Short mmCIF file of C-alpha atoms in Angstrom, two decimals:
data_model
loop_
_atom_site.label_atom_id
_atom_site.label_comp_id
_atom_site.label_asym_id
_atom_site.label_seq_id
_atom_site.Cartn_x
_atom_site.Cartn_y
_atom_site.Cartn_z
CA ASP O 238 -6.72 27.23 -13.37
CA VAL O 239 -9.35 28.57 -11.01
CA LYS O 240 -8.16 29.35 -7.56
CA VAL O 241 -8.96 30.15 -3.98
CA THR O 242 -5.92 31.67 -2.33
CA GLN O 243 -5.40 31.95 1.41
CA SER O 244 -2.79 34.46 2.38
CA SER O 245 -0.82 32.33 4.85
CA ARG O 246 -0.12 28.60 5.15
CA TYR O 247 1.12 28.84 8.73
CA LEU O 248 0.51 31.51 11.32
CA VAL O 249 1.52 31.82 14.97
CA LYS O 250 -0.19 34.46 17.08
CA ARG O 251 -0.32 35.37 20.75
CA THR O 252 -3.38 35.13 22.96
CA GLY O 253 -5.40 38.34 22.80
CA GLU O 254 -4.11 39.45 19.40
CA LYS O 255 -6.51 40.44 16.64
CA VAL O 256 -5.95 38.08 13.72
CA PHE O 257 -6.92 38.52 10.08
CA LEU O 258 -7.16 35.56 7.71
CA GLU O 259 -7.54 36.56 4.09
CA CYS O 260 -9.12 34.62 1.24
CA VAL O 261 -9.29 35.62 -2.41
CA GLN O 262 -11.00 33.80 -5.29
CA ASP O 263 -10.66 34.50 -8.99
CA MET O 264 -13.80 32.73 -10.23
CA ASP O 265 -16.38 35.50 -9.70
CA HIS O 266 -18.25 33.24 -7.27
CA GLU O 267 -21.10 34.73 -5.28
CA ASN O 268 -20.74 32.45 -2.27
CA MET O 269 -17.78 32.22 0.07
CA PHE O 270 -17.29 30.24 3.27
CA TRP O 271 -14.97 29.89 6.24
CA TYR O 272 -14.58 26.53 7.95
CA ARG O 273 -12.35 25.32 10.71
CA GLN O 274 -11.10 21.76 10.80
CA ASP O 275 -10.12 19.91 13.95
CA PRO O 276 -9.13 16.23 14.32
CA GLY O 277 -12.14 13.99 14.77
CA LEU O 278 -14.60 16.84 14.24
CA GLY O 279 -14.44 17.27 10.48
CA LEU O 280 -15.14 20.71 9.04
CA ARG O 281 -17.35 23.13 10.91
CA LEU O 282 -18.81 26.22 9.31
CA ILE O 283 -17.92 29.53 10.94
CA TYR O 284 -19.42 32.14 8.59
CA PHE O 285 -20.53 32.42 5.00
CA SER O 286 -21.44 35.13 2.55
CA TYR O 287 -23.81 35.18 -0.42
CA ASP O 288 -22.74 38.50 -1.81
CA VAL O 289 -20.71 41.60 -1.16
CA LYS O 290 -21.41 43.02 2.30
CA MET O 291 -23.66 40.06 3.11
CA LYS O 292 -22.74 37.62 5.86
CA GLU O 293 -24.44 34.85 7.78
CA LYS O 294 -23.44 32.93 10.87
CA GLY O 295 -22.56 29.30 10.54
CA ASP O 296 -22.51 26.71 13.29
CA ILE O 297 -19.65 28.13 15.38
CA PRO O 298 -19.44 31.92 14.90
CA GLU O 299 -18.52 32.83 18.49
CA GLY O 300 -15.20 34.65 18.71
CA TYR O 301 -15.11 35.36 14.97
CA SER O 302 -16.29 38.02 12.57
CA VAL O 303 -16.02 38.41 8.80
CA SER O 304 -15.78 41.09 6.18
CA ARG O 305 -16.68 41.03 2.52
CA GLU O 306 -16.12 44.42 0.95
CA LYS O 307 -15.33 43.05 -2.53
CA LYS O 308 -16.76 40.03 -4.29
CA GLU O 309 -13.44 38.25 -4.59
CA ARG O 310 -12.27 38.70 -0.99
CA PHE O 311 -13.63 37.22 2.23
CA SER O 312 -11.78 37.90 5.45
CA LEU O 313 -12.07 36.05 8.74
CA ILE O 314 -11.27 38.03 11.87
CA LEU O 315 -10.45 36.64 15.28
CA GLU O 316 -11.26 39.57 17.51
CA SER O 317 -9.12 38.39 20.44
CA ALA O 318 -7.33 35.15 19.69
CA SER O 319 -7.53 32.36 22.22
CA THR O 320 -5.74 29.02 22.43
CA ASN O 321 -8.95 27.13 21.61
CA GLN O 322 -8.91 28.83 18.21
CA THR O 323 -5.76 26.94 17.28
CA SER O 324 -6.93 25.07 14.21
CA MET O 325 -6.78 24.63 10.44
CA TYR O 326 -8.88 27.29 8.71
CA LEU O 327 -10.25 26.60 5.26
CA CYS O 328 -11.83 29.07 2.87
CA ALA O 329 -14.07 27.95 0.01
CA SER O 330 -16.16 29.46 -2.74
CA VAL O 331 -18.90 28.27 -5.10
CA ARG O 332 -21.12 29.78 -7.74
CA GLY O 333 -24.75 30.49 -7.01
CA THR O 334 -27.23 27.71 -7.52
CA GLY O 335 -26.31 24.85 -5.19
CA TYR O 336 -25.41 22.23 -7.80
CA TYR O 337 -21.67 22.74 -7.94
CA GLY O 338 -18.79 21.57 -5.84
CA TYR O 339 -16.90 23.98 -3.64
CA THR O 340 -13.39 25.12 -4.49
CA PHE O 341 -11.19 25.21 -1.40
CA GLY O 342 -8.05 27.08 -0.59
CA SER O 343 -4.99 25.27 0.75
CA GLY O 344 -5.77 26.21 4.33
CA THR O 345 -4.13 28.26 7.06
CA ARG O 346 -2.83 26.42 10.09
CA LEU O 347 -3.16 28.88 12.95
CA THR O 348 -1.47 28.34 16.28
CA VAL O 349 -2.37 30.63 19.18
CA VAL O 350 0.17 30.60 22.00
CA SER Z 88 -23.92 20.27 13.23
CA GLN Z 89 -22.42 17.27 11.47
CA GLN Z 90 -25.03 15.63 9.30
CA GLY Z 91 -22.78 13.33 7.30
CA GLU Z 92 -21.20 10.47 9.19
CA GLU Z 93 -18.56 8.38 7.45
CA ASP Z 94 -17.83 4.74 8.01
CA PRO Z 95 -15.25 3.38 8.52
CA GLN Z 96 -13.16 6.00 10.28
CA ALA Z 97 -10.01 4.48 8.80
CA LEU Z 98 -9.31 1.99 6.04
CA SER Z 99 -6.06 0.35 5.00
CA ILE Z 100 -5.83 -1.66 1.77
CA GLN Z 101 -3.29 -2.93 -0.74
CA GLU Z 102 -2.70 -1.22 -4.05
CA GLY Z 103 -5.04 -2.62 -6.68
CA GLU Z 104 -7.84 -3.41 -4.24
CA ASN Z 105 -11.15 -1.56 -4.13
CA ALA Z 106 -11.98 0.86 -1.33
CA THR Z 107 -15.54 1.49 -0.16
CA MET Z 108 -16.53 4.29 2.17
CA ASN Z 109 -20.03 4.90 3.48
CA CYS Z 110 -21.85 8.00 4.58
CA SER Z 111 -25.13 8.38 6.45
CA TYR Z 112 -27.15 11.51 7.06
CA LYS Z 113 -30.19 12.46 9.07
CA THR Z 114 -32.34 14.91 7.13
CA SER Z 115 -33.41 15.40 3.52
CA ILE Z 116 -30.81 16.61 1.04
CA ASN Z 117 -30.55 18.70 -2.09
CA ASN Z 118 -27.43 16.87 -3.12
CA LEU Z 119 -24.54 14.99 -1.55
CA GLN Z 120 -20.90 15.55 -2.39
CA TRP Z 121 -17.61 13.74 -1.82
CA TYR Z 122 -14.26 15.44 -1.27
CA ARG Z 123 -10.66 14.30 -0.91
CA GLN Z 124 -8.06 15.91 1.33
CA ASN Z 125 -4.38 15.14 1.07
CA SER Z 126 -2.47 15.54 4.30
CA GLY Z 127 -2.55 19.10 5.59
CA ARG Z 128 -4.02 20.57 2.41
CA GLY Z 129 -7.35 21.92 1.21
CA LEU Z 130 -10.22 19.75 0.05
CA VAL Z 131 -10.74 18.77 -3.57
CA HIS Z 132 -14.22 18.18 -4.92
CA LEU Z 133 -14.61 14.68 -6.37
CA ILE Z 134 -18.24 14.13 -7.28
CA LEU Z 135 -21.74 15.47 -6.67
CA ILE Z 136 -24.87 13.33 -6.73
CA ARG Z 137 -28.31 14.91 -6.74
CA SER Z 138 -31.16 13.65 -4.60
CA ASN Z 139 -32.99 12.25 -7.65
CA GLU Z 140 -29.95 10.27 -8.84
CA ARG Z 141 -29.02 6.78 -7.66
CA GLU Z 142 -25.56 6.28 -9.09
CA LYS Z 143 -22.81 8.34 -10.63
CA HIS Z 144 -19.40 7.54 -12.08
CA SER Z 145 -16.24 9.55 -12.57
CA GLY Z 146 -13.16 7.66 -13.72
CA ARG Z 147 -12.36 5.09 -11.00
CA LEU Z 148 -14.95 6.57 -8.66
CA ARG Z 149 -18.49 5.32 -8.25
CA VAL Z 150 -20.97 6.98 -5.92
CA THR Z 151 -24.36 5.59 -4.98
CA LEU Z 152 -27.17 7.29 -3.13
CA ASP Z 153 -30.07 5.65 -1.32
CA THR Z 154 -32.40 8.38 -0.11
CA SER Z 155 -34.74 5.87 1.57
CA LYS Z 156 -31.87 4.75 3.81
CA LYS Z 157 -30.31 8.22 3.92
CA SER Z 158 -26.96 6.82 2.92
CA SER Z 159 -24.32 7.10 0.23
CA SER Z 160 -21.20 5.16 -0.65
CA LEU Z 161 -18.02 6.00 -2.49
CA LEU Z 162 -16.19 3.20 -4.26
CA ILE Z 163 -12.64 3.69 -5.53
CA THR Z 164 -11.68 0.86 -7.85
CA ALA Z 165 -8.14 -0.40 -8.48
CA SER Z 166 -6.71 1.86 -5.79
CA ARG Z 167 -3.28 3.43 -6.07
CA ALA Z 168 -0.85 4.72 -3.48
CA ALA Z 169 -1.75 8.24 -4.64
CA ASP Z 170 -5.33 7.67 -3.43
CA THR Z 171 -4.06 7.78 0.15
CA ALA Z 172 -5.98 10.69 1.68
CA SER Z 173 -8.96 11.59 3.84
CA TYR Z 174 -12.36 11.40 2.19
CA PHE Z 175 -15.35 13.43 3.30
CA CYS Z 176 -18.99 13.33 2.40
CA ALA Z 177 -20.94 16.56 2.63
CA LYS Z 178 -24.65 17.24 2.55
CA MET Z 179 -25.97 20.31 0.76
CA GLU Z 180 -28.36 22.20 3.01
CA TYR Z 181 -30.52 25.26 2.51
CA GLY Z 182 -28.65 28.27 1.28
CA ASN Z 183 -25.90 26.49 -0.61
CA LYS Z 184 -24.35 25.45 2.69
CA LEU Z 185 -22.39 22.19 2.92
CA VAL Z 186 -22.31 20.18 6.12
CA PHE Z 187 -19.36 17.79 6.38
CA GLY Z 188 -18.84 14.56 8.21
CA ALA Z 189 -15.72 13.62 10.16
CA GLY Z 190 -14.16 11.76 7.23
CA THR Z 191 -12.56 8.42 6.41
CA ILE Z 192 -8.78 8.10 6.37
CA LEU Z 193 -7.74 5.84 3.50
CA ARG Z 194 -4.27 4.35 3.33
CA VAL Z 195 -3.25 2.46 0.20
CA LYS Z 196 -0.13 0.37 0.67
CA SER Z 197 2.15 -0.30 -2.27
#
């Protein structure tokens, strides 16, 4: 069964900490995405990547960065965590052409205290 | 930006009834997709409808697309308690990027 795996289901971090959220997919997909989900706001795109070492800003990139050193792994980095980054973070991947559904990970619920 | 807007925000029905959720969007699309999310989990892809298609079926799911009205609907027939979840429509934009709406919360009572 194809999979997108997020390293943690729940995470609690302190304000100011540097936080790494890891995502790994086993489907050889070119495209990977990071979303955050907040009640009433749906999913908002933070960053995405078309290929290794490629990255593009989504709608809400401020306070985040990403890394994609290998095709299967896409990391989201919170440079200095703040309480307004408390959220559910969802990673997804899809193959190239735009006519396939995304495969999502189970999500990481991050709480910044 | 949220380009897909779902209606209603919440829906409560009895098992066996049909559930209809609607989605509107503002700009042209490549395709439109529907996803389900069980409480606190990741999203699961349900169905994709291309801009040149009008209707698509998958099991108990039926999706319609009206590009002139910029709207889509998801119909779940003969609903079950296990269908209780949040449902999202998502518009495919340039660069293989999906833009999601805020979702419809469906509760199916047994």
